[in-house]
Coordinates of C-alpha atoms in Angstrom, one line a residue:
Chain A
X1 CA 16.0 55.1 65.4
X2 CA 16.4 51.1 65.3
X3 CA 18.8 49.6 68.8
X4 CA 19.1 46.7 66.6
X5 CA 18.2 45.6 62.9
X6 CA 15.7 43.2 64.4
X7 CA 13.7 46.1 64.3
X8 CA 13.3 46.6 61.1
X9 CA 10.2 44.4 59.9
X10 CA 10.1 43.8 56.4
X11 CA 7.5 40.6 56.2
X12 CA 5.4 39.0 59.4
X13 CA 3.3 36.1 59.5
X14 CA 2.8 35.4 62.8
X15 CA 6.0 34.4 64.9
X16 CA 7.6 34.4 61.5
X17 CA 8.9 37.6 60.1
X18 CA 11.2 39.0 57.4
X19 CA 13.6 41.2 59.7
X20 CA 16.4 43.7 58.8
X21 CA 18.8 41.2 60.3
X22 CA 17.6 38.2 58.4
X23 CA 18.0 40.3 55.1
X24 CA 21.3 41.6 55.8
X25 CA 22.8 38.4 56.7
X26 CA 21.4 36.8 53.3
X27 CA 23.1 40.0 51.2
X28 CA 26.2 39.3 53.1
X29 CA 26.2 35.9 52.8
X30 CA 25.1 35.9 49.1
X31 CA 28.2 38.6 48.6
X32 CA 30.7 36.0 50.3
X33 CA 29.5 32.7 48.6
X34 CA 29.3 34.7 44.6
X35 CA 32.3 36.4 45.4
X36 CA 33.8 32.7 46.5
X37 CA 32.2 31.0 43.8
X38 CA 33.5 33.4 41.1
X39 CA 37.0 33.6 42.1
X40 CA 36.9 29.7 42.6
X41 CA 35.6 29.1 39.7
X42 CA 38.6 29.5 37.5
X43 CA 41.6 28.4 39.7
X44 CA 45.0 27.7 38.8
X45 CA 47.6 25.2 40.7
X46 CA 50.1 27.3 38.2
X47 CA 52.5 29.4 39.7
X48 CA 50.9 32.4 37.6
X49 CA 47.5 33.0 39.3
X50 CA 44.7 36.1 39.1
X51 CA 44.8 38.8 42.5
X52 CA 42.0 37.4 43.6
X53 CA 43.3 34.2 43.8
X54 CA 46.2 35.3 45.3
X55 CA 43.9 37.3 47.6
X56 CA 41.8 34.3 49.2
X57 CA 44.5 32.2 49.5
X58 CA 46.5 34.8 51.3
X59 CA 43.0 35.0 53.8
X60 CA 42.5 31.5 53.9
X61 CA 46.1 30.3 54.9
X62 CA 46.0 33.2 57.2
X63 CA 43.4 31.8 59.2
X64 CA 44.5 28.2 58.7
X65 CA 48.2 29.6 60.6
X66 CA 45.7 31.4 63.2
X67 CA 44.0 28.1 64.0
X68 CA 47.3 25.9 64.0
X69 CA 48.8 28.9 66.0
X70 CA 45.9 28.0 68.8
X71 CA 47.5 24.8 69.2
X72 CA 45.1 22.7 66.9
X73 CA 46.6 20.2 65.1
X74 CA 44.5 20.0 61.8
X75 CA 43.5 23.2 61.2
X76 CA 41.7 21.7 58.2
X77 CA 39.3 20.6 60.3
X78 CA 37.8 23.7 61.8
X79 CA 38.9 26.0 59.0
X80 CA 35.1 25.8 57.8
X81 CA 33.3 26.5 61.4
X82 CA 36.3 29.4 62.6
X83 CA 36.9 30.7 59.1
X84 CA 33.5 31.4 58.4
X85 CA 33.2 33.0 61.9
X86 CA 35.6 35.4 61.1
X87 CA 34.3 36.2 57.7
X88 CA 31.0 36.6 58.4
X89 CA 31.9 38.9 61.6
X90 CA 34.7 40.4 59.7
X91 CA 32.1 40.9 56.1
X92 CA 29.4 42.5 58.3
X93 CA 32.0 45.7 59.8
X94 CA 33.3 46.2 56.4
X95 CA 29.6 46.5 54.9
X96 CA 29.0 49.4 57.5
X97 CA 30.9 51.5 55.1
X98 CA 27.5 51.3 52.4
X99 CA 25.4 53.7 53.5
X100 CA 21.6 52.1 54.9
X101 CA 23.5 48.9 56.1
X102 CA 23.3 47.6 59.2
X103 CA 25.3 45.1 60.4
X104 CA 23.9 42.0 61.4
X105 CA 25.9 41.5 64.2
X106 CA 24.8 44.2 65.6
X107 CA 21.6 42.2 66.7
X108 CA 21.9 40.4 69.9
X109 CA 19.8 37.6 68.4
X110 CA 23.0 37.1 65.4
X111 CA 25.5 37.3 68.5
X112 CA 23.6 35.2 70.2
X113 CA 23.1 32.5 67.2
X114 CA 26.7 32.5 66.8
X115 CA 27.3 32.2 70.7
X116 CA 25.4 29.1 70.5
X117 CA 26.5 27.9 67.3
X118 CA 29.7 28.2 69.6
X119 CA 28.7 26.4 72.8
X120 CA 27.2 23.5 70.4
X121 CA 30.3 23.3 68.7
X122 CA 33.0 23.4 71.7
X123 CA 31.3 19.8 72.9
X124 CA 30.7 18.1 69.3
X125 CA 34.4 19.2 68.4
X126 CA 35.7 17.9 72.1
X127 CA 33.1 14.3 71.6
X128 CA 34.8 14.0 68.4
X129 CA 38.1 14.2 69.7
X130 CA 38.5 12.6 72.7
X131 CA 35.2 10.6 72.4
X132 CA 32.2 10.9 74.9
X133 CA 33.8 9.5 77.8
X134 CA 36.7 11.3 77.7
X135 CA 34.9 15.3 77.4
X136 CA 32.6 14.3 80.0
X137 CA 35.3 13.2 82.4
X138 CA 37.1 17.1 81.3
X139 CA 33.9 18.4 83.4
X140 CA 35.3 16.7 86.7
X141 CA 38.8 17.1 86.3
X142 CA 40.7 18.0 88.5
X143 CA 38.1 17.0 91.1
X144 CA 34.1 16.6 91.1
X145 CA 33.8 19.8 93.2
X146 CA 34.6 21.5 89.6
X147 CA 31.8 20.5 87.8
X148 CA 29.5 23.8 88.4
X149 CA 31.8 25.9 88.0
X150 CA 33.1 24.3 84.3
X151 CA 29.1 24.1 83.4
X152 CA 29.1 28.3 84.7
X153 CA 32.4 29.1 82.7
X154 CA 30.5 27.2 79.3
X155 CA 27.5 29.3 80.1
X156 CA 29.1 33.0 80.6
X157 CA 31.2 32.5 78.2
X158 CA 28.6 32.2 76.2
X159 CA 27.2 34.8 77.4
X160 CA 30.3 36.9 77.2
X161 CA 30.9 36.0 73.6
X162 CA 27.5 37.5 72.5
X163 CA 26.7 40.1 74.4
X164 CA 30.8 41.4 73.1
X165 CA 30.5 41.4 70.0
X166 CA 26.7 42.9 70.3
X167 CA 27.5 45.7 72.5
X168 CA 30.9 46.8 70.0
X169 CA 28.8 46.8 67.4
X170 CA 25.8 47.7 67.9
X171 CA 27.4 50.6 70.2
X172 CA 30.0 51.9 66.8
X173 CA 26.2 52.2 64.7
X174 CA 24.8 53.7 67.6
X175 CA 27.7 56.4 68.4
X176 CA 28.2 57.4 64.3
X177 CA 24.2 58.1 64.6
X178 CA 24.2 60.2 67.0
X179 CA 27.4 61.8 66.1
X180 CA 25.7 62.8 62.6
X181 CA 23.4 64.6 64.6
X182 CA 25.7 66.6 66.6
X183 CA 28.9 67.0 63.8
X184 CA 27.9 66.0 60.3
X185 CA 31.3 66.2 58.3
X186 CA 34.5 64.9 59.4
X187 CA 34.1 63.6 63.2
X188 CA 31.2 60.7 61.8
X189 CA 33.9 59.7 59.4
X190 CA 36.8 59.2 62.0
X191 CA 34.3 57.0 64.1
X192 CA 33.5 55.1 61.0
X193 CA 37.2 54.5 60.6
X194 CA 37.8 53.4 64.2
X195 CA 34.6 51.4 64.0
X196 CA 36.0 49.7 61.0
X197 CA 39.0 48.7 63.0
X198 CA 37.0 47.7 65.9
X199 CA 34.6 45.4 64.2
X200 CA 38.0 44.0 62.4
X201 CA 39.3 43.5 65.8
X202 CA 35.9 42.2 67.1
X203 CA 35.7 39.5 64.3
X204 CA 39.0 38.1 65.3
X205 CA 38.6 38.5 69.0
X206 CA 35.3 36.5 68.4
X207 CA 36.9 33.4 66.5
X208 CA 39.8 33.4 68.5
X209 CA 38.0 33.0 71.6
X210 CA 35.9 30.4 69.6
X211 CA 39.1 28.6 68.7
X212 CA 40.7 28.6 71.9
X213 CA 37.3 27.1 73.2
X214 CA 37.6 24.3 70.8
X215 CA 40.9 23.8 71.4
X216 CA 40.8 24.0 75.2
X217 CA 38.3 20.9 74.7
X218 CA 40.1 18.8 72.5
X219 CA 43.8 19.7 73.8
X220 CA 43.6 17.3 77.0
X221 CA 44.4 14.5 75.2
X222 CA 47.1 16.2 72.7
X223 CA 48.9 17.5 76.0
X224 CA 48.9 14.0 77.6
X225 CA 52.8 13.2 78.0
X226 CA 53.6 10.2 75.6
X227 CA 54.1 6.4 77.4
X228 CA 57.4 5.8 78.4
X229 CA 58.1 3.0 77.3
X230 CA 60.3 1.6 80.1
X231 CA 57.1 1.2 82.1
X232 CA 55.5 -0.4 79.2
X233 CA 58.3 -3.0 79.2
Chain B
X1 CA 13.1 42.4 74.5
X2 CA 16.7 42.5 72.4
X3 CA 16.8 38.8 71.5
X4 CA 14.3 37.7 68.6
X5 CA 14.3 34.0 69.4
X6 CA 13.1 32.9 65.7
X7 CA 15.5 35.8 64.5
X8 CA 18.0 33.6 66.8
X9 CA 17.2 30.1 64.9
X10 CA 16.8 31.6 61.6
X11 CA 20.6 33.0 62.4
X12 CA 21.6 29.9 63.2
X13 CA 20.1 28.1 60.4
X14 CA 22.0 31.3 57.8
X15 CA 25.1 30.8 59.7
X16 CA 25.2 26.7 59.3
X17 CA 24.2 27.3 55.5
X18 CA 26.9 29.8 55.0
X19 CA 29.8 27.3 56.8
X20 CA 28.5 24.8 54.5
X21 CA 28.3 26.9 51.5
X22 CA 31.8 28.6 52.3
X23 CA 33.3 25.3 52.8
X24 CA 31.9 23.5 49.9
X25 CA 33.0 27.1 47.4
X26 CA 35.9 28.6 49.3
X27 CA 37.9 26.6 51.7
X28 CA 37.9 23.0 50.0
X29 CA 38.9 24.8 46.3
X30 CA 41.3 26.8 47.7
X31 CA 43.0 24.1 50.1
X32 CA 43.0 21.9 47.1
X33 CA 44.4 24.0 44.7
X34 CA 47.4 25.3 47.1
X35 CA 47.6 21.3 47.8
X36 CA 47.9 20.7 44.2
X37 CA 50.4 23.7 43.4
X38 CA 52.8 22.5 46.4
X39 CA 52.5 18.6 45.1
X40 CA 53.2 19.6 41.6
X41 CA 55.8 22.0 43.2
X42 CA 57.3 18.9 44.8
X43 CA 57.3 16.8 41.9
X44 CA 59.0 19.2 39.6
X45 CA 61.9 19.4 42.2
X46 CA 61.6 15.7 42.8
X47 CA 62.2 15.0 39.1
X48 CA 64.8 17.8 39.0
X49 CA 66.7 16.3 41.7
X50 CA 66.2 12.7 39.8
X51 CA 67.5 14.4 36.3
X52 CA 70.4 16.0 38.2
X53 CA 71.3 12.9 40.3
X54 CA 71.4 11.0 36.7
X55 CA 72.8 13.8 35.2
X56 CA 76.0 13.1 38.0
X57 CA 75.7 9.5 37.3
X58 CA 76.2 10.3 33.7
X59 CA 78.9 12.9 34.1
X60 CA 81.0 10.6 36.5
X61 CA 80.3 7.7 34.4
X62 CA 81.8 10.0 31.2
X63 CA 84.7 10.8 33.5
X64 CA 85.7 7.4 34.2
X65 CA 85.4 6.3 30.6
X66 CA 87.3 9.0 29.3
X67 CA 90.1 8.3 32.6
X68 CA 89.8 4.7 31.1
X69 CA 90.1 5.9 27.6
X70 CA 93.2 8.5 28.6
X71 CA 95.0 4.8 30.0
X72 CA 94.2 2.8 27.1
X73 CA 95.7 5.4 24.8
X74 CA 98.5 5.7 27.1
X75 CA 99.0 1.8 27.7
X76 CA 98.6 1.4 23.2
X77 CA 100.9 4.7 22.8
X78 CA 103.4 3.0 25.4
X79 CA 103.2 -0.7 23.6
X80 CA 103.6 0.9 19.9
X81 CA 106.6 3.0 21.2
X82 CA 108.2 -0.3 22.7
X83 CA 107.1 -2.0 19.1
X84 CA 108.9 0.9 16.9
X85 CA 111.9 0.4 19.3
X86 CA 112.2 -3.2 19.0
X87 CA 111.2 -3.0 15.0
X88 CA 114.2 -0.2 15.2
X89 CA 116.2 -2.7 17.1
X90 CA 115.2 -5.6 15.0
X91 CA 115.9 -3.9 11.7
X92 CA 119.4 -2.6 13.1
X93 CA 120.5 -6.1 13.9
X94 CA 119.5 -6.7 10.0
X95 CA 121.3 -4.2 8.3
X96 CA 124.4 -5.2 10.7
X97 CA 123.9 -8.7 9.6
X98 CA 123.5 -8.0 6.0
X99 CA 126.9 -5.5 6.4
X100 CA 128.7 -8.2 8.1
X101 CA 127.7 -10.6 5.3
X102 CA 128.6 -7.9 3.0
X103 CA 131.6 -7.5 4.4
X104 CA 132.2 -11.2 4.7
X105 CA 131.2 -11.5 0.7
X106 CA 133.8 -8.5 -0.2
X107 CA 136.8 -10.0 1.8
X108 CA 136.1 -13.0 0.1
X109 CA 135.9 -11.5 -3.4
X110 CA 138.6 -9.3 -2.4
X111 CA 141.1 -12.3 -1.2
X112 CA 139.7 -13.7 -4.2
X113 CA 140.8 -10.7 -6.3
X114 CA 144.0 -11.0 -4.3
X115 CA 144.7 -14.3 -5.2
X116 CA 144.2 -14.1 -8.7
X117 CA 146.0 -10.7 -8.5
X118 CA 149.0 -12.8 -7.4
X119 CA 148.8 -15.1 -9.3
X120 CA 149.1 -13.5 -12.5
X121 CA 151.5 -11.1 -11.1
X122 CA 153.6 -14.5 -10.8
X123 CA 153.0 -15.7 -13.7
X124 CA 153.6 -12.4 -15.4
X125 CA 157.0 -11.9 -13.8
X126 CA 158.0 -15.9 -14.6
X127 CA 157.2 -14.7 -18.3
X128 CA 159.3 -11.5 -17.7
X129 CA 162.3 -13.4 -16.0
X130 CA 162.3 -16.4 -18.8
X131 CA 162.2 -13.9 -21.4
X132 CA 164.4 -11.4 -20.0
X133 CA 167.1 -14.4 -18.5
X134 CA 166.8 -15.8 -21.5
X135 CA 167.8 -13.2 -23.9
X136 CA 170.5 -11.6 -21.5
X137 CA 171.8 -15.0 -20.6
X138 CA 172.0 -15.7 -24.7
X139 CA 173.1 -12.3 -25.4
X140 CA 176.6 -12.0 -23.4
X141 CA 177.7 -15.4 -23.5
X142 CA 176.4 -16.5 -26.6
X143 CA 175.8 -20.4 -25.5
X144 CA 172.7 -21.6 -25.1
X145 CA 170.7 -21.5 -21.9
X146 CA 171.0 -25.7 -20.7
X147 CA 175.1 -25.2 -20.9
X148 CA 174.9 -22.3 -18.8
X149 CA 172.9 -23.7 -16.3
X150 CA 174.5 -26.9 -16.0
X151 CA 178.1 -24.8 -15.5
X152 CA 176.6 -22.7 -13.0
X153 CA 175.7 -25.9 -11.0
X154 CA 179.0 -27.6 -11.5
X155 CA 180.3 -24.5 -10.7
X156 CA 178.0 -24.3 -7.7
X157 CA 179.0 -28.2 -6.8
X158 CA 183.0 -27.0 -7.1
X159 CA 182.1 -23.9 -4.3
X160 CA 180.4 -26.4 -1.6
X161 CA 180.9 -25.4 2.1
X162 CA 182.4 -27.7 4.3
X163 CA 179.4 -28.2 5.6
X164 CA 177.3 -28.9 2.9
X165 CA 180.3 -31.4 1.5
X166 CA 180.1 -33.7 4.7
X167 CA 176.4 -34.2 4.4
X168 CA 176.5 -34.9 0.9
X169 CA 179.3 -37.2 1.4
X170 CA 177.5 -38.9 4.3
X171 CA 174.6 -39.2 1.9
X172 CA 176.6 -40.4 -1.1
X173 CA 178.6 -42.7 0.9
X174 CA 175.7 -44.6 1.7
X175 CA 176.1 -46.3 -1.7
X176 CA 172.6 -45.1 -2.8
X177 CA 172.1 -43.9 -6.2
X178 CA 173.0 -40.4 -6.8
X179 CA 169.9 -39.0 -8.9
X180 CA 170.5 -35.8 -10.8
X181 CA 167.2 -34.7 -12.3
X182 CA 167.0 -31.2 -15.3
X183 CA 164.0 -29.7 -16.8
X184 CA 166.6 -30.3 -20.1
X185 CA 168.1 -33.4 -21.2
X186 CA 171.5 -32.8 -20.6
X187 CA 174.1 -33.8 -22.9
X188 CA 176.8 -36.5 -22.2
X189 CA 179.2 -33.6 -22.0
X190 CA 177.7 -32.0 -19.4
X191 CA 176.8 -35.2 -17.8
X192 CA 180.5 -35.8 -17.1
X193 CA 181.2 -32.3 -16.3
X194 CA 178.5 -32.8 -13.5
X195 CA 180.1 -36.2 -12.2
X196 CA 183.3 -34.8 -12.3
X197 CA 183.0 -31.8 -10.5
X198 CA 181.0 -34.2 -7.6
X199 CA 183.4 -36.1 -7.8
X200 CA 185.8 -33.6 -7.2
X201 CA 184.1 -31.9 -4.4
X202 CA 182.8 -35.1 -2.5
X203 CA 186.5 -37.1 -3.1
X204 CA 184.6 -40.0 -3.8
X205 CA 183.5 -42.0 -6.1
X206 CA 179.9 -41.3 -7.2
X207 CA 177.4 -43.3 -9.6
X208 CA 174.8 -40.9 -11.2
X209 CA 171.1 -41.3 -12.5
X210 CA 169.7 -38.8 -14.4
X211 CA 166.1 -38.0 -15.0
X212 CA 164.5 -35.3 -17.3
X213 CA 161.8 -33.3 -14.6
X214 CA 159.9 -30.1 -16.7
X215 CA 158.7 -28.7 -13.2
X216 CA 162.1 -27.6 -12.5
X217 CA 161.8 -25.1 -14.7
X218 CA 165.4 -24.6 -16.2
X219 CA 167.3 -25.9 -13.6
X220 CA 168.8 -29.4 -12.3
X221 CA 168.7 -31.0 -9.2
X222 CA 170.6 -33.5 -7.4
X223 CA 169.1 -35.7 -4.6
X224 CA 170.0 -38.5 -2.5
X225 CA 169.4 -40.2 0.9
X226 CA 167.0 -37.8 1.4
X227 CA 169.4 -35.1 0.8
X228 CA 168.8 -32.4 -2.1
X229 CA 170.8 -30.0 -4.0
X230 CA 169.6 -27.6 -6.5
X231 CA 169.9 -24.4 -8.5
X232 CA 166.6 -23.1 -11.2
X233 CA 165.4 -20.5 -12.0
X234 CA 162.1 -21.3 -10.1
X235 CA 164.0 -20.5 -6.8
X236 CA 164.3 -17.1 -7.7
X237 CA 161.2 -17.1 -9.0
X238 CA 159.9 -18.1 -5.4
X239 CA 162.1 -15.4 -4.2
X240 CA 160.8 -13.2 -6.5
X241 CA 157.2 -14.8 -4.9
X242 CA 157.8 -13.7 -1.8
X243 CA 159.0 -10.4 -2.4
X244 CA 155.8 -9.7 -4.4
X245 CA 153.8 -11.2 -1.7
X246 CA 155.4 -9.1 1.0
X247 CA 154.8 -6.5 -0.9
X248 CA 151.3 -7.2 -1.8
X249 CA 150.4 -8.0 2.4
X250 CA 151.7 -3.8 3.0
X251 CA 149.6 -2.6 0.9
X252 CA 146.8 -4.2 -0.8
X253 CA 145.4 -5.1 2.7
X254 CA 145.1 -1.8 3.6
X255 CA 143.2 -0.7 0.8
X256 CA 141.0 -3.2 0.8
X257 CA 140.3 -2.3 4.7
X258 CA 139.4 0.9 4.0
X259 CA 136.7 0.0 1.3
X260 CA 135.1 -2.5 3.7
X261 CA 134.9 0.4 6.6
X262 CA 133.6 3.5 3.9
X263 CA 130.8 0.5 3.1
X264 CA 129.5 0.1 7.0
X265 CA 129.4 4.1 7.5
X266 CA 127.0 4.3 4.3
X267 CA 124.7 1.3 5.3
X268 CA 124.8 2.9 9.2

């Protein structure tokens, strides 16, 4: 029995190898952008549209009200980095439903990737928004004395946000195993219910978290009160 | 050891690839097309708004030439109705003028008518008289006309008021010549018989001139000093005149009047 999909070696060559994570992640990813490509192909800025249509869009501005709900003010911009988050996370559950998948995300090194696509992310988004300057100087606000403990919150967090999503899903795949041992029939399919719902729940926990990251770094300037412009007269 | 480190980058690298890849097939289509749906949306109301807004231009600019239209008519209805009325007015003053002309034209033609009326009535009756004097005058005395007349004027000078006398004496006695003029020539007879009986009624002595005058119309008359007596038959014939004329005023007038007003109610 596999603890994670990295275990599965299809291809080695040295340090590089052909693992079950790798492979899963390009099915899921060549499912997402096929399935995106196809329904894209053939869109209509009618008011009659196909389901499918109808079906992205609903998930698309769903995710777009998400990310202006956080508090970001163009959503547009980090609809591709949080979006795709969510999918991916979101895709990966779902496929646990096929039987012989395994979901990426339950490897650590996949929670961990995204984790650091995460922490790299927070600072560019942040640098982009307030400009160099202005993130570094979020590291020592409200006094200098806070600068460990901001560079430990970046770091746990981190930490936090892979070893989460790992240990929920690696944990659902490991519980429906070794329930098929113990009850075959109808308890494994409850758990793959629940664990449908929690790798749902997972997904958005993880690119909510990811969002409010992002928008805890480039909110310090939106929350700045405006001038008044007495004072500037 | 549960982290693969090349696993880790190779994740890394898939994830990065799929953003890019989900960006470039899912989110930048779909953005665009709901983009393009709410701009055409937008338009479409836009331009309804626009074709209603001149749609309300063009309904209140209808209005206000059919309010303008509504006055005109009312103003050309008003003016023509004032036209007929003074037309009515004009042609009324017309037909009274051509009545009264009418009227004025009949009166005439009717005095006229009147006249002539009279006049022939008079001349008729002179006719009548002459004849009828004549042959009753001939017929019971059996002397001719001239003698009778001149004895009913000598007889008329012989019945002279007192009166009458005096001024004929005053007139006499002024020595002027006494002229005695007849529609007949009187005879020397009847030219004494005259002087005599002046003679006799005046007490004085009297020189007479005598004259032959046709107008008289069978009668004589005497004059002097702006003094005149006379008998003829034309002064009953002017009394006859009158009588007829009288006569004529009671009645033919009235006629006449009520002709004139039966004309007015027609032409009214």
């Amino acid at each position: 029995m596999h603890l994670s999909p990295d275990e599965m070696i299809f291809w080695q060559y040295g340090f590089i190898k052909l693992n079950g994570t790798i492979v899963f992640t390009w099915g899921l990813m060549l499912v997402l952008v096929l399935g995106s490509k196809l329904i894209t192909r053939k869109l209509s800025i009618d008011l009659q549209r196909s389901h499918w249509q109808n079906l992205l869009e609903i998930i698309v501005t769903t995710i777009n009200g998400q990310i202006q709900d956080l508090g970001l003010a163009q959503p547009e911009k980090y609809l591709g980095f949080l979006g795709t988050l969510f999918l991916f996370v979101a895709a990966a559950s779902l496929c646990t439903v096929i039987p012989g998948y395994e979901p990426p995300t339950g490897s650590l090194s996949t929670t961990a990737a995204l984790a650091l696509c995460v922490l790299v992310a927070v600072p560019l988004f942040g640098i982009e928004d307030q400009g160099l300057r202005g993130y570094l100087r979020s590291y020592i606000e409200p006094t200098v004395v806070m600068l460990p403990f901001h560079l430990i919150s970046e770091v746990s967090r981190t930490l936090a946000l892979a070893v989460r999503l790992f240990g929920n899903m690696m944990s659902g795949s490991m519980i429906i195993a070794i329930l098929l041992t113990i009850t075959p029939f109808l308890f494994p399919i409850v758990m793959t219910l629940l664990g449908l719902l929690t790798g749902m729940v997972q997904a958005y926990i993880f690119s909510i978290l990811a969002g409010v990251y992002i928008a805890a770094a480039t909110r310090v300037r939106q929350l700045e009160p405006p001038a008044d412009p007495k004072t500037q007269q | 050891m549960l982290i693969d480190w090349f696993t880790v980058g190779a994740q890394t690298l898939n994830f990065l690839i799929l953003v890019w890849l989900m960006k470039r097939f899912l989110y930048q289509p779909i953005l665009h097309a709901i983009a393009a749906r709410e701009k055409r949306i937008t338009d479409e109301l836009a331009a309804a708004a626009a074709k209603k807004a001149e749609a309300t231009q063009e309904r209140d600019t209808y209005q206000r030439k059919n309010a303008e239209f509504d006055q005109q008519r009312a103003e050309m209805l008003d003016k023509a109705t004032e036209d007929a009325k003074a037309e009515r007015q004009r042609l009324i003053a017309e037909a009274h003028t051509a009545i009264d002309a009418m009227r004025a034209t009949h009166e005439i033609a009717l005095n006229r008518e009147q006249k002539n009326l009279h006049e022939e009535i008079a001349r008729y009756t002179q006719r009548e008289v002459f004849a009828i004097a004549r042959k009753t005058l001939g017929d019971l005395a059996g002397i001719s006309l001239e003698a009778r007349i001149c004895e009913v004027f000598t007889h008329r000078l012989g019945t002279l008021d007192a009166a009458t006398k005096q001024v004929l004496a005053a007139a006499v006695g002024s020595s002027r010549p006494v002229l005695v003029r007849s529609a007949f020539e009187l005879s020397a007879e009847q030219r004494a018989a005259i002087l005599q009986a002046l003679q006799v009624a005046l007490a004085a002595d009297v020189h007479l001139n005598f004259a032959d005058a046709p107008d008289l119309i069978s009668g004589i008359e005497l004059s002097t000093a702006g003094q005149k007596l006379a008998w003829s038959i034309a002064d009953y014939l002017a009394s006859l005149d009158e009588h007829i004329n009288a006569w004529l005023k009671d009645n033919i007038p009235t006629e006449a009047t009520t002709s004139t007003q039966a004309t007015i109610d027609s032409a009214t």
